[in-house]
CSV table of C-alpha atoms in Angstrom, one decimal:
chain,number,residue,atom,x,y,z
A,1,MET,CA,-6.7,14.6,40.8
A,2,LYS,CA,-8.6,15.3,37.5
A,3,ARG,CA,-12.0,13.7,36.8
A,4,PHE,CA,-12.3,11.9,33.5
A,5,ALA,CA,-15.1,10.4,31.3
A,6,LEU,CA,-14.4,8.0,28.5
A,7,ILE,CA,-16.4,7.6,25.3
A,8,GLY,CA,-15.8,4.4,23.4
A,9,ALA,CA,-14.9,2.2,26.4
A,10,ALA,CA,-15.3,-1.1,24.6
A,11,GLY,CA,-12.9,-0.3,21.8
A,12,TYR,CA,-9.4,-1.8,21.2
A,13,ILE,CA,-7.5,1.3,22.3
A,14,ALA,CA,-9.7,2.2,25.3
A,15,PRO,CA,-7.7,0.1,27.9
A,16,ARG,CA,-4.6,2.2,27.2
A,17,HIS,CA,-6.6,5.3,28.0
A,18,MET,CA,-8.0,3.8,31.1
A,19,ARG,CA,-4.5,2.8,32.2
A,20,ALA,CA,-3.1,6.3,31.4
A,21,ILE,CA,-5.8,7.9,33.5
A,22,LYS,CA,-5.0,5.7,36.4
A,23,ASP,CA,-1.2,5.8,36.1
A,24,THR,CA,-1.2,9.6,36.0
A,25,GLY,CA,-3.1,9.7,39.3
A,26,ASN,CA,-6.5,10.6,38.0
A,27,GLU,CA,-10.0,9.2,38.2
A,28,LEU,CA,-12.3,7.6,35.6
A,29,VAL,CA,-15.7,8.8,36.8
A,30,CYS,CA,-17.9,7.4,34.0
A,31,ALA,CA,-17.7,5.7,30.6
A,32,TYR,CA,-19.9,5.1,27.6
A,33,ASP,CA,-20.1,2.6,24.8
A,34,ILE,CA,-23.0,1.0,22.8
A,35,ASN,CA,-21.3,-2.4,23.6
A,36,ASP,CA,-21.1,-3.7,27.1
A,37,SER,CA,-17.9,-5.8,26.8
A,38,VAL,CA,-16.0,-3.5,29.2
A,39,GLY,CA,-14.9,-5.9,32.0
A,40,ILE,CA,-11.4,-4.3,31.9
A,41,ILE,CA,-12.9,-1.4,33.9
A,42,ASP,CA,-13.1,-3.7,36.9
A,43,SER,CA,-9.3,-3.9,37.2
A,44,LEU,CA,-8.6,-0.3,36.4
A,45,SER,CA,-11.6,1.8,37.7
A,46,PRO,CA,-14.2,-0.5,39.3
A,47,HIS,CA,-16.3,2.3,40.7
A,48,SER,CA,-16.9,4.1,37.4
A,49,GLU,CA,-20.4,4.6,36.2
A,50,PHE,CA,-21.1,3.0,32.8
A,51,PHE,CA,-23.7,3.7,30.1
A,52,THR,CA,-24.7,2.1,26.8
A,53,GLU,CA,-26.9,5.0,25.7
A,54,PHE,CA,-25.2,8.3,24.9
A,55,GLU,CA,-28.3,10.3,26.1
A,56,ARG,CA,-28.0,8.9,29.6
A,57,PHE,CA,-24.2,9.4,29.6
A,58,TYR,CA,-24.6,13.0,28.5
A,59,ASP,CA,-27.3,13.7,31.0
A,60,TYR,CA,-25.2,12.2,33.8
A,61,ALA,CA,-22.2,14.4,32.8
A,62,TRP,CA,-24.4,17.5,32.6
A,63,ARG,CA,-25.7,16.9,36.1
A,64,LEU,CA,-22.2,16.5,37.4
A,65,LYS,CA,-21.4,19.9,35.8
A,66,ARG,CA,-23.8,21.6,38.2
A,67,ASN,CA,-21.6,20.8,41.1
A,68,PRO,CA,-18.0,22.3,40.8
A,69,THR,CA,-16.6,19.6,43.1
A,70,LYS,CA,-18.0,16.8,40.9
A,71,ALA,CA,-17.8,18.2,37.4
A,72,LEU,CA,-15.7,16.4,34.8
A,73,ASP,CA,-12.4,17.9,33.8
A,74,PHE,CA,-11.6,15.8,30.8
A,75,VAL,CA,-13.4,13.6,28.3
A,76,SER,CA,-11.4,11.0,26.4
A,77,VAL,CA,-12.7,10.0,23.0
A,78,CYS,CA,-12.0,6.5,21.7
A,79,SER,CA,-15.1,6.0,19.6
A,80,PRO,CA,-15.1,5.0,15.9
A,81,ASN,CA,-13.4,7.5,13.6
A,82,TYR,CA,-16.6,8.9,12.0
A,83,LEU,CA,-18.0,9.8,15.5
A,84,HIS,CA,-15.0,11.8,16.7
A,85,HIS,CA,-16.3,15.1,15.6
A,86,PRO,CA,-19.8,14.9,17.3
A,87,HIS,CA,-18.3,13.4,20.4
A,88,ILE,CA,-15.6,16.0,20.7
A,89,THR,CA,-18.0,18.9,20.3
A,90,ALA,CA,-20.4,17.4,22.8
A,91,ALA,CA,-17.6,17.1,25.3
A,92,LEU,CA,-16.3,20.6,24.8
A,93,ARG,CA,-19.8,21.9,25.3
A,94,LEU,CA,-19.9,20.0,28.6
A,95,GLY,CA,-17.2,22.4,29.7
A,96,CYS,CA,-14.4,19.7,29.5
A,97,ASP,CA,-11.1,19.6,27.8
A,98,VAL,CA,-10.9,16.7,25.4
A,99,ILE,CA,-8.3,14.0,24.6
A,100,CYS,CA,-9.0,12.3,21.3
A,101,GLU,CA,-7.5,9.3,19.5
A,102,LYS,CA,-6.3,9.7,15.9
A,103,PRO,CA,-7.4,10.5,13.3
A,104,LEU,CA,-8.9,13.5,15.0
A,105,VAL,CA,-11.3,14.1,12.1
A,106,PRO,CA,-11.2,13.2,8.4
A,107,THR,CA,-11.0,16.7,6.8
A,108,THR,CA,-9.6,20.2,7.4
A,109,VAL,CA,-13.1,21.6,7.2
A,110,LEU,CA,-14.1,19.7,10.3
A,111,LEU,CA,-10.7,20.6,11.9
A,112,ASP,CA,-11.6,24.3,11.5
A,113,ASP,CA,-15.0,23.6,13.0
A,114,LEU,CA,-13.4,22.1,16.1
A,115,ALA,CA,-11.2,25.1,16.4
A,116,LEU,CA,-14.3,27.3,16.4
A,117,THR,CA,-15.9,25.2,19.1
A,118,GLU,CA,-12.7,25.5,21.2
A,119,ARG,CA,-13.1,29.3,20.9
A,120,GLU,CA,-16.8,29.2,21.8
A,121,THR,CA,-16.3,27.0,24.9
A,122,GLY,CA,-12.9,28.2,26.1
A,123,LYS,CA,-11.8,24.5,26.3
A,124,ARG,CA,-9.0,22.7,24.7
A,125,LEU,CA,-8.8,19.7,22.4
A,126,TRP,CA,-5.7,17.4,22.5
A,127,ASN,CA,-4.8,14.7,20.0
A,128,ILE,CA,-2.9,11.5,20.9
A,129,LEU,CA,0.1,11.6,18.6
A,130,GLN,CA,2.1,9.1,20.6
A,131,LEU,CA,4.9,8.4,18.2
A,132,ARG,CA,6.2,11.9,18.9
A,133,HIS,CA,7.0,10.6,22.4
A,134,HIS,CA,8.8,7.5,21.2
A,135,GLN,CA,12.5,7.8,22.1
A,136,ALA,CA,13.7,6.2,18.8
A,137,ILE,CA,11.6,8.7,16.8
A,138,ILE,CA,12.9,11.6,18.9
A,139,ASP,CA,16.5,10.4,18.4
A,140,LEU,CA,16.0,10.2,14.7
A,141,LYS,CA,14.5,13.7,14.5
A,142,ASP,CA,17.5,15.1,16.5
A,143,LYS,CA,19.8,13.3,14.1
A,144,VAL,CA,18.1,14.7,11.0
A,145,GLN,CA,18.2,18.2,12.4
A,146,SER,CA,21.9,18.0,13.5
A,147,GLN,CA,23.3,16.3,10.4
A,148,LYS,CA,22.5,18.6,7.5
A,149,HIS,CA,22.6,16.9,4.1
A,150,THR,CA,22.8,18.3,0.6
A,151,HIS,CA,20.4,15.6,-0.6
A,152,LYS,CA,17.1,14.4,0.8
A,153,ARG,CA,17.1,11.3,2.8
A,154,GLU,CA,15.7,8.1,1.2
A,155,VAL,CA,13.0,6.6,3.4
A,156,GLU,CA,11.0,3.4,3.1
A,157,LEU,CA,8.0,2.9,5.5
A,158,THR,CA,6.3,-0.5,5.7
A,159,TYR,CA,3.5,-1.3,8.1
A,160,ILE,CA,1.6,-4.6,7.8
A,161,THR,CA,-0.9,-5.4,10.6
A,162,SER,CA,-2.8,-8.6,9.8
A,163,ARG,CA,-6.6,-8.4,10.4
A,164,GLY,CA,-9.0,-11.3,10.2
A,165,ASN,CA,-12.4,-11.5,8.5
A,166,TRP,CA,-14.0,-9.6,11.4
A,167,TYR,CA,-12.3,-6.4,10.3
A,168,MET,CA,-14.3,-5.9,7.1
A,169,GLU,CA,-17.6,-6.7,9.0
A,170,SER,CA,-16.8,-4.0,11.6
A,171,TRP,CA,-17.0,-0.3,11.3
A,172,LYS,CA,-13.2,-0.3,10.4
A,173,GLY,CA,-14.0,-2.1,7.2
A,174,ASP,CA,-16.6,0.6,6.2
A,175,GLN,CA,-14.7,3.4,4.5
A,176,ARG,CA,-17.5,5.8,5.3
A,177,LYS,CA,-16.7,5.2,9.0
A,178,SER,CA,-13.0,4.5,9.2
A,179,PHE,CA,-12.0,6.6,6.1
A,180,GLY,CA,-9.9,3.7,4.7
A,181,VAL,CA,-6.7,1.9,5.5
A,182,ALA,CA,-4.4,4.9,5.0
A,183,THR,CA,-6.3,7.0,7.4
A,184,ASN,CA,-7.2,4.3,10.0
A,185,ILE,CA,-3.8,2.7,10.4
A,186,GLY,CA,-1.5,5.2,8.8
A,187,VAL,CA,-2.4,8.7,10.1
A,188,HIS,CA,0.1,8.5,13.0
A,189,PHE,CA,2.9,7.4,10.7
A,190,TYR,CA,2.3,10.5,8.4
A,191,ASP,CA,2.4,12.6,11.5
A,192,MET,CA,5.7,11.0,12.5
A,193,LEU,CA,7.2,11.6,9.0
A,194,HIS,CA,6.2,15.3,9.2
A,195,PHE,CA,7.5,15.5,12.8
A,196,ILE,CA,10.9,14.2,11.6
A,197,PHE,CA,11.4,15.5,8.1
A,198,GLY,CA,9.4,18.7,7.9
A,199,LYS,CA,6.8,20.1,5.6
A,200,LEU,CA,5.2,17.9,3.0
A,201,GLN,CA,5.9,19.0,-0.6
A,202,CYS,CA,4.5,16.1,-2.8
A,203,ASN,CA,1.8,13.5,-2.2
A,204,VAL,CA,1.2,10.7,-4.8
A,205,VAL,CA,-0.9,7.5,-4.4
A,206,HIS,CA,0.2,4.4,-6.3
A,207,HIS,CA,-2.3,1.9,-4.9
A,208,SER,CA,-5.5,2.1,-2.9
A,209,SER,CA,-7.9,-0.7,-1.9
A,210,ALA,CA,-9.9,-1.9,1.1
A,211,TYR,CA,-7.0,-3.9,2.3
A,212,LYS,CA,-3.8,-1.9,1.4
A,213,ALA,CA,-2.5,1.4,0.1
A,214,ALA,CA,0.9,2.6,-1.1
A,215,GLY,CA,2.4,5.8,-2.4
A,216,TYR,CA,5.1,8.4,-2.4
A,217,LEU,CA,5.6,11.4,-0.1
A,218,GLU,CA,8.3,14.1,-0.4
A,219,TYR,CA,9.1,16.2,2.6
A,220,GLU,CA,11.6,19.0,3.0
A,221,ASN,CA,14.2,16.5,4.2
A,222,ALA,CA,13.1,13.2,2.8
A,223,ARG,CA,11.7,11.1,-0.1
A,224,VAL,CA,9.4,8.5,1.3
A,225,ARG,CA,8.1,5.3,-0.3
A,226,TRP,CA,5.3,3.9,1.9
A,227,PHE,CA,3.2,0.8,2.0
A,228,LEU,CA,0.4,0.0,4.5
A,229,SER,CA,-1.6,-3.3,4.6
A,230,ILE,CA,-4.0,-5.3,6.7
A,231,ASP,CA,-3.5,-8.4,4.5
A,232,GLN,CA,-1.4,-11.1,6.1
A,233,ASN,CA,-0.2,-12.3,2.7
A,234,ASP,CA,1.9,-9.2,2.5
A,235,LEU,CA,4.0,-10.2,5.6
A,236,PRO,CA,7.6,-11.0,4.7
A,237,GLU,CA,8.4,-14.7,4.6
A,238,THR,CA,10.8,-14.3,7.5
A,239,VAL,CA,8.0,-13.4,9.9
A,240,LYS,CA,5.0,-15.3,8.5
A,241,CYS,CA,3.5,-17.8,11.1
A,242,LYS,CA,5.7,-16.1,13.7
A,243,GLN,CA,4.1,-12.6,14.1
A,244,SER,CA,1.0,-10.8,12.8
A,245,THR,CA,2.5,-7.3,12.6
A,246,TYR,CA,5.5,-6.0,10.7
A,247,ARG,CA,6.9,-2.5,11.1
A,248,SER,CA,9.9,-1.2,9.2
A,249,ILE,CA,11.4,2.2,8.6
A,250,THR,CA,14.7,2.6,6.8
A,251,VAL,CA,16.6,5.8,6.3
A,252,ASP,CA,19.2,5.8,3.6
A,253,GLY,CA,19.1,2.0,3.8
A,254,GLN,CA,19.6,1.9,7.6
A,255,GLU,CA,16.8,0.2,9.6
A,256,ILE,CA,15.4,2.4,12.5
A,257,GLU,CA,14.5,0.1,15.4
A,258,PHE,CA,11.2,1.2,16.9
A,259,SER,CA,9.4,-2.1,17.5
A,260,GLU,CA,9.6,-1.8,21.3
A,261,GLY,CA,8.5,1.0,23.6
A,262,PHE,CA,4.9,1.4,22.5
A,263,THR,CA,3.0,0.2,25.5
A,264,ASP,CA,3.5,3.3,27.7
A,265,LEU,CA,3.2,6.0,25.1
A,266,HIS,CA,-0.4,6.8,25.9
A,267,THR,CA,0.5,7.4,29.6
A,268,ILE,CA,3.4,9.6,28.5
A,269,SER,CA,1.0,11.5,26.2
A,270,TYR,CA,-1.5,12.0,29.0
A,271,GLN,CA,1.2,13.3,31.3
A,272,ALA,CA,2.3,15.8,28.7
A,273,ILE,CA,-1.3,17.0,28.2
A,274,LEU,CA,-1.8,17.3,31.9
A,275,ASP,CA,1.4,19.4,32.0
A,276,GLY,CA,0.0,21.6,29.3
A,277,LYS,CA,2.6,20.3,26.7
A,278,GLY,CA,0.3,18.1,24.6
A,279,TYR,CA,-0.5,18.3,20.9
A,280,GLY,CA,-3.6,20.2,19.7
A,281,ILE,CA,-5.5,21.0,16.6
A,282,GLU,CA,-2.8,22.8,14.7
A,283,ASP,CA,-0.3,20.0,15.5
A,284,ALA,CA,-2.7,17.5,13.9
A,285,ARG,CA,-3.5,19.6,10.8
A,286,HIS,CA,-0.6,18.3,8.7
A,287,CYS,CA,-1.5,14.6,9.0
A,288,VAL,CA,-5.2,15.4,8.5
A,289,GLU,CA,-4.4,17.2,5.3
A,290,THR,CA,-2.1,14.3,4.2
A,291,VAL,CA,-4.8,11.6,4.6
A,292,GLU,CA,-7.5,13.8,3.1
A,293,VAL,CA,-5.4,14.1,-0.1
A,294,ILE,CA,-4.6,10.4,-0.1
A,295,ARG,CA,-8.3,9.5,0.1
A,296,SER,CA,-9.2,11.8,-2.8
A,297,SER,CA,-6.4,10.9,-5.1
A,298,THR,CA,-6.6,8.6,-8.1
A,299,PRO,CA,-3.7,6.1,-8.0
A,300,VAL,CA,-1.1,6.5,-10.7
A,301,THR,CA,1.7,4.3,-11.9
A,302,SER,CA,4.9,4.8,-10.0
A,303,GLN,CA,7.8,6.5,-11.7
A,304,ASN,CA,11.5,7.5,-11.2
A,305,GLY,CA,12.0,4.9,-8.4
A,306,GLU,CA,9.2,6.4,-6.3
A,307,GLY,CA,7.3,3.1,-5.8
A,308,HIS,CA,7.6,1.0,-2.8
A,309,PRO,CA,9.2,-2.4,-3.5
A,310,LEU,CA,6.1,-4.3,-2.4
A,311,LEU,CA,4.1,-2.7,-5.2
A,312,THR,CA,5.6,-5.3,-7.6
A,313,ASN,CA,3.6,-8.0,-5.7
A,314,LEU,CA,0.2,-6.2,-6.3
A,315,ILE,CA,-2.2,-6.8,-9.2
A,316,ARG,CA,-3.9,-3.7,-10.1
């Protein structure tokens, strides 16, 4: 049984980490968040210590370190994106391996710094790249690799996840903290595309705003038109008033069904990490590079059929 701490216990994704810790047969020893809406802990790990001040959390973890039988083995980081780097480095220096949500960090410079901290501490950092464990994605990767084509596959990625007015008032609506829509809700899709279609060769942005982004990516084995949005007005008419999220991936005009099978992916990811088969810094480098370029790019008009169809609905 491994002993875990959790940073960011009140966040949206934290319950999946708590469940993964429990379902892999491990113990959540302590948790931290500046917010105290963490009642979910009662049903998953009722005996965990909880702190709303990082200094008290860190002091508690440091005192545990003095006793080999009580020291923490892992720290899971689910805090806001802009805090990932300091929280990861603090956890590594506690002598713990770290499991962090995506995006790991916003830039490759910070990625290199984390690699240095790994070497200094002798501990490992693991990134949750859960779509790599989704069976439909694994099947598609196998299909692409086994069926060699003379042409690149034509891919269309659409992800619309409606968010209310609260979103822009939260840290997620602050681009200095979330790093924007493409990074916050899109980074795992860019990792998925790299995982399936190989090395990225071209990265062009056609639209970028606080609520949505679109562009064109060309990989070794695919040409990808992508569109990401948190605006409910972008939902297709067929799903409006029925569901708040719409995911679609088509490959050469054929829809890839992957709407199901998401709930257990964190537990699968944790088990792979515990087995020493998780994804580390270098696995995450490609998607960090991708979103870094997207954030720094000036949008251009789409050409040669590279624009996503929903671009026609946008007013620049």
